[in-house]
């Protein structure tokens, strides 16, 4: 027997079976598989709000917050009294930093379930976050009135206590011996003295400020070059990359392609190690901005809280300034374009346009800089809306045209978890590389890096598994209410 919308009883039963399979996949952290199964259930019965809300939370786990909002919205359209729909949309809005929209959804949850203690607790946290946001907006100084915090710091005037036994920088130069000692201390969870932390970050700022928005890298014939993707505060996995592939040096140079911090709870150790290598030898390591090198992301996903806990409030401001100095893209031997996110909403963007971006700011919500940091490839042709709710999705034809118009051969980008640590798409013209294995201690993925050897620069991809780390959970320093949802 068929219902008004053409759904038969057997469709309904089959859809329920698929939902149960999807729930099992979700519990096993197989979120892509869960989404596929919920999608099949929805195709058989698209009037069940639960399927849409469940698919929304699977999207949230993959950081596809734009898709999560769409699915949760569909769930509450089908059943306006379905509290989980509002709840999951609110959680996705929170993850996007859209606190005011999230607040409306949690208020709706409270109306539907006035006696749910969990919903009340989350509503209170969200109200606090929105109040704090309004307060910060009210006291924010216009950019042109703001003085650089870096200019007000004199690290030389900071005394080092005689009992300090950690790594020390003698004079002005960061040496390999210092970096090794510092990383060893970090490995044993010993902090670096603030004087040396300031010295590293301020010196890195000077170097990064002097670089263009798009950096050209030359690899001589017979030499090699390594590109790593997101590390996301996974310091012990970063050490493992250096074990597998050698420390950064002029003979063994690296590019780390953004998202050094947030989520993983050793982000301070990661960023100080990368900046220290930059100070030691500018051509041993190149650093690209990711979408998480921004104030709004750091406020939500843990870096700000971690910096306050391990260093100080002044360092929060200082890192925000330095992140605005990071270049946005790199080109290797005029052949390989490397960027954190992806391509653009319009055709005809030239390398010279990227060079001309004034990057010394927080990432805007649209335009070339935003798209470089946020976009993702899609399997279909053309362009589509972003699963993340920021940037866009771009197809193989877009990649091919961009490369052809700029006389390039390959696009390398990061920004997305991949099961093997990498994925080759768009007829071999695009490679995603992601270097945080078992991301957030739960995705079970491998990490990867790519070695290129000149002159042919064929990608040699190395996958690796996660290594153990001290018992500090990912997101340990994240915004209070965000931890409630993770």
PDB file of C-alpha atoms in Angstrom, residues 155-291:
ATOM      1  CA  UNK A 155      61.821  39.650  25.442  1.00  0.00           C
ATOM      2  CA  UNK A 156      65.395  40.610  26.433  1.00  0.00           C
ATOM      3  CA  UNK A 157      64.067  42.260  29.579  1.00  0.00           C
ATOM      4  CA  UNK A 158      62.508  38.989  30.794  1.00  0.00           C
ATOM      5  CA  UNK A 159      64.708  37.258  33.336  1.00  0.00           C
ATOM      6  CA  UNK A 160      65.274  33.502  33.262  1.00  0.00           C
ATOM      7  CA  UNK A 161      65.236  32.036  36.771  1.00  0.00           C
ATOM      8  CA  UNK A 162      68.439  30.163  37.740  1.00  0.00           C
ATOM      9  CA  UNK A 163      66.422  26.999  38.506  1.00  0.00           C
ATOM     10  CA  UNK A 164      65.059  26.845  34.897  1.00  0.00           C
ATOM     11  CA  UNK A 165      66.531  23.652  33.405  1.00  0.00           C
ATOM     12  CA  UNK A 166      64.900  23.717  29.959  1.00  0.00           C
ATOM     13  CA  UNK A 167      66.145  24.679  26.493  1.00  0.00           C
ATOM     14  CA  UNK A 168      67.895  28.065  26.207  1.00  0.00           C
ATOM     15  CA  UNK A 169      68.670  30.321  23.248  1.00  0.00           C
ATOM     16  CA  UNK A 170      72.131  31.862  23.638  1.00  0.00           C
ATOM     17  CA  UNK A 171      72.090  35.335  22.086  1.00  0.00           C
ATOM     18  CA  UNK A 172      69.912  36.040  19.051  1.00  0.00           C
ATOM     19  CA  UNK A 173      70.261  32.863  17.004  1.00  0.00           C
ATOM     20  CA  UNK A 174      68.002  29.829  17.210  1.00  0.00           C
ATOM     21  CA  UNK A 175      70.242  26.785  16.694  1.00  0.00           C
ATOM     22  CA  UNK A 176      69.491  23.177  15.804  1.00  0.00           C
ATOM     23  CA  UNK A 177      70.735  22.087  19.246  1.00  0.00           C
ATOM     24  CA  UNK A 178      68.227  24.423  20.888  1.00  0.00           C
ATOM     25  CA  UNK A 179      65.336  23.172  18.706  1.00  0.00           C
ATOM     26  CA  UNK A 180      66.180  19.530  19.450  1.00  0.00           C
ATOM     27  CA  UNK A 181      66.391  20.197  23.195  1.00  0.00           C
ATOM     28  CA  UNK A 182      63.111  22.171  23.135  1.00  0.00           C
ATOM     29  CA  UNK A 183      61.276  19.387  21.254  1.00  0.00           C
ATOM     30  CA  UNK A 184      62.678  16.816  23.658  1.00  0.00           C
ATOM     31  CA  UNK A 185      61.439  18.884  26.607  1.00  0.00           C
ATOM     32  CA  UNK A 186      58.028  19.176  24.943  1.00  0.00           C
ATOM     33  CA  UNK A 187      57.970  15.421  24.401  1.00  0.00           C
ATOM     34  CA  UNK A 188      58.411  15.038  28.170  1.00  0.00           C
ATOM     35  CA  UNK A 189      55.737  17.691  28.783  1.00  0.00           C
ATOM     36  CA  UNK A 190      58.196  20.285  30.073  1.00  0.00           C
ATOM     37  CA  UNK A 191      57.425  23.903  29.109  1.00  0.00           C
ATOM     38  CA  UNK A 192      59.673  26.397  27.345  1.00  0.00           C
ATOM     39  CA  UNK A 193      60.526  29.593  29.237  1.00  0.00           C
ATOM     40  CA  UNK A 194      58.336  32.526  28.138  1.00  0.00           C
ATOM     41  CA  UNK A 195      61.420  34.595  27.250  1.00  0.00           C
ATOM     42  CA  UNK A 196      62.413  32.075  24.544  1.00  0.00           C
ATOM     43  CA  UNK A 197      58.827  31.546  23.416  1.00  0.00           C
ATOM     44  CA  UNK A 198      58.525  35.303  22.839  1.00  0.00           C
ATOM     45  CA  UNK A 199      61.863  35.367  21.026  1.00  0.00           C
ATOM     46  CA  UNK A 200      60.819  32.585  18.635  1.00  0.00           C
ATOM     47  CA  UNK A 201      57.388  34.031  17.852  1.00  0.00           C
ATOM     48  CA  UNK A 202      58.691  37.580  17.360  1.00  0.00           C
ATOM     49  CA  UNK A 203      61.535  36.436  15.094  1.00  0.00           C
ATOM     50  CA  UNK A 204      59.139  34.259  13.073  1.00  0.00           C
ATOM     51  CA  UNK A 205      56.842  37.278  12.702  1.00  0.00           C
ATOM     52  CA  UNK A 206      59.651  39.377  11.213  1.00  0.00           C
ATOM     53  CA  UNK A 207      60.455  36.657   8.670  1.00  0.00           C
ATOM     54  CA  UNK A 208      56.841  35.963   7.704  1.00  0.00           C
ATOM     55  CA  UNK A 209      55.975  39.668   7.379  1.00  0.00           C
ATOM     56  CA  UNK A 210      58.703  40.023   4.780  1.00  0.00           C
ATOM     57  CA  UNK A 211      57.367  37.197   2.571  1.00  0.00           C
ATOM     58  CA  UNK A 212      54.901  37.766  -0.266  1.00  0.00           C
ATOM     59  CA  UNK A 213      51.312  36.446  -0.154  1.00  0.00           C
ATOM     60  CA  UNK A 214      52.323  33.827  -2.726  1.00  0.00           C
ATOM     61  CA  UNK A 215      55.796  32.355  -2.280  1.00  0.00           C
ATOM     62  CA  UNK A 216      57.847  30.851  -5.128  1.00  0.00           C
ATOM     63  CA  UNK A 217      59.980  27.866  -4.121  1.00  0.00           C
ATOM     64  CA  UNK A 218      62.866  26.573  -6.241  1.00  0.00           C
ATOM     65  CA  UNK A 219      64.021  22.962  -5.858  1.00  0.00           C
ATOM     66  CA  UNK A 220      67.315  22.259  -7.638  1.00  0.00           C
ATOM     67  CA  UNK A 221      67.728  19.152  -9.827  1.00  0.00           C
ATOM     68  CA  UNK A 222      68.450  16.087  -7.711  1.00  0.00           C
ATOM     69  CA  UNK A 223      67.065  17.752  -4.551  1.00  0.00           C
ATOM     70  CA  UNK A 224      63.773  16.911  -2.872  1.00  0.00           C
ATOM     71  CA  UNK A 225      61.007  18.815  -1.092  1.00  0.00           C
ATOM     72  CA  UNK A 226      58.318  17.566   1.351  1.00  0.00           C
ATOM     73  CA  UNK A 227      54.748  18.875   1.675  1.00  0.00           C
ATOM     74  CA  UNK A 228      52.716  18.121   4.822  1.00  0.00           C
ATOM     75  CA  UNK A 229      49.025  18.810   5.403  1.00  0.00           C
ATOM     76  CA  UNK A 230      47.088  19.662   8.580  1.00  0.00           C
ATOM     77  CA  UNK A 231      48.832  18.749  11.844  1.00  0.00           C
ATOM     78  CA  UNK A 232      46.138  20.195  14.171  1.00  0.00           C
ATOM     79  CA  UNK A 233      48.058  20.232  17.419  1.00  0.00           C
ATOM     80  CA  UNK A 234      49.140  16.581  17.201  1.00  0.00           C
ATOM     81  CA  UNK A 235      52.715  17.198  18.366  1.00  0.00           C
ATOM     82  CA  UNK A 236      53.663  13.554  18.859  1.00  0.00           C
ATOM     83  CA  UNK A 237      52.615  12.770  15.273  1.00  0.00           C
ATOM     84  CA  UNK A 238      54.700  15.755  14.113  1.00  0.00           C
ATOM     85  CA  UNK A 239      57.724  14.225  15.879  1.00  0.00           C
ATOM     86  CA  UNK A 240      56.943  10.977  14.066  1.00  0.00           C
ATOM     87  CA  UNK A 241      56.979  12.793  10.689  1.00  0.00           C
ATOM     88  CA  UNK A 242      60.476  14.050  11.545  1.00  0.00           C
ATOM     89  CA  UNK A 243      61.498  10.502  12.589  1.00  0.00           C
ATOM     90  CA  UNK A 244      60.283   9.097   9.262  1.00  0.00           C
ATOM     91  CA  UNK A 245      61.477  11.864   6.973  1.00  0.00           C
ATOM     92  CA  UNK A 246      64.275  13.720   8.815  1.00  0.00           C
ATOM     93  CA  UNK A 247      64.323  17.115  10.526  1.00  0.00           C
ATOM     94  CA  UNK A 248      63.790  20.254   8.430  1.00  0.00           C
ATOM     95  CA  UNK A 249      67.064  21.638   7.024  1.00  0.00           C
ATOM     96  CA  UNK A 250      68.228  23.371   3.861  1.00  0.00           C
ATOM     97  CA  UNK A 251      68.944  19.916   2.400  1.00  0.00           C
ATOM     98  CA  UNK A 252      65.595  18.543   3.636  1.00  0.00           C
ATOM     99  CA  UNK A 253      63.084  21.384   3.277  1.00  0.00           C
ATOM    100  CA  UNK A 254      59.375  21.181   4.208  1.00  0.00           C
ATOM    101  CA  UNK A 255      56.174  23.074   3.537  1.00  0.00           C
ATOM    102  CA  UNK A 256      53.494  22.770   6.220  1.00  0.00           C
ATOM    103  CA  UNK A 257      50.242  23.623   4.490  1.00  0.00           C
ATOM    104  CA  UNK A 258      48.168  25.267   7.252  1.00  0.00           C
ATOM    105  CA  UNK A 259      46.054  24.193  10.237  1.00  0.00           C
ATOM    106  CA  UNK A 260      48.992  23.749  12.595  1.00  0.00           C
ATOM    107  CA  UNK A 261      46.793  24.398  15.639  1.00  0.00           C
ATOM    108  CA  UNK A 262      43.334  23.720  17.170  1.00  0.00           C
ATOM    109  CA  UNK A 263      41.572  20.460  18.058  1.00  0.00           C
ATOM    110  CA  UNK A 264      44.712  18.589  19.129  1.00  0.00           C
ATOM    111  CA  UNK A 265      45.809  19.623  22.637  1.00  0.00           C
ATOM    112  CA  UNK A 266      49.530  20.090  21.894  1.00  0.00           C
ATOM    113  CA  UNK A 267      49.100  23.046  19.529  1.00  0.00           C
ATOM    114  CA  UNK A 268      51.474  25.313  21.468  1.00  0.00           C
ATOM    115  CA  UNK A 269      54.235  22.702  21.121  1.00  0.00           C
ATOM    116  CA  UNK A 270      53.519  22.291  17.388  1.00  0.00           C
ATOM    117  CA  UNK A 271      53.555  25.996  16.563  1.00  0.00           C
ATOM    118  CA  UNK A 272      56.674  26.755  18.628  1.00  0.00           C
ATOM    119  CA  UNK A 273      58.520  23.847  16.962  1.00  0.00           C
ATOM    120  CA  UNK A 274      57.545  24.984  13.441  1.00  0.00           C
ATOM    121  CA  UNK A 275      58.352  28.641  14.174  1.00  0.00           C
ATOM    122  CA  UNK A 276      61.693  27.644  15.769  1.00  0.00           C
ATOM    123  CA  UNK A 277      62.727  25.773  12.601  1.00  0.00           C
ATOM    124  CA  UNK A 278      61.721  28.863  10.590  1.00  0.00           C
ATOM    125  CA  UNK A 279      63.975  31.024  12.804  1.00  0.00           C
ATOM    126  CA  UNK A 280      66.808  28.492  12.603  1.00  0.00           C
ATOM    127  CA  UNK A 281      66.762  28.389   8.797  1.00  0.00           C
ATOM    128  CA  UNK A 282      64.088  30.244   6.766  1.00  0.00           C
ATOM    129  CA  UNK A 283      64.572  28.014   3.689  1.00  0.00           C
ATOM    130  CA  UNK A 284      64.329  24.780   5.733  1.00  0.00           C
ATOM    131  CA  UNK A 285      60.622  25.266   6.367  1.00  0.00           C
ATOM    132  CA  UNK A 286      57.785  27.108   4.656  1.00  0.00           C
ATOM    133  CA  UNK A 287      54.460  27.754   6.376  1.00  0.00           C
ATOM    134  CA  UNK A 288      51.095  28.429   4.762  1.00  0.00           C
ATOM    135  CA  UNK A 289      48.000  29.844   6.422  1.00  0.00           C
ATOM    136  CA  UNK A 290      45.063  27.503   7.022  1.00  0.00           C
ATOM    137  CA  UNK A 291      41.488  28.373   7.970  1.00  0.00           C
TER     138      UNK A 291
END
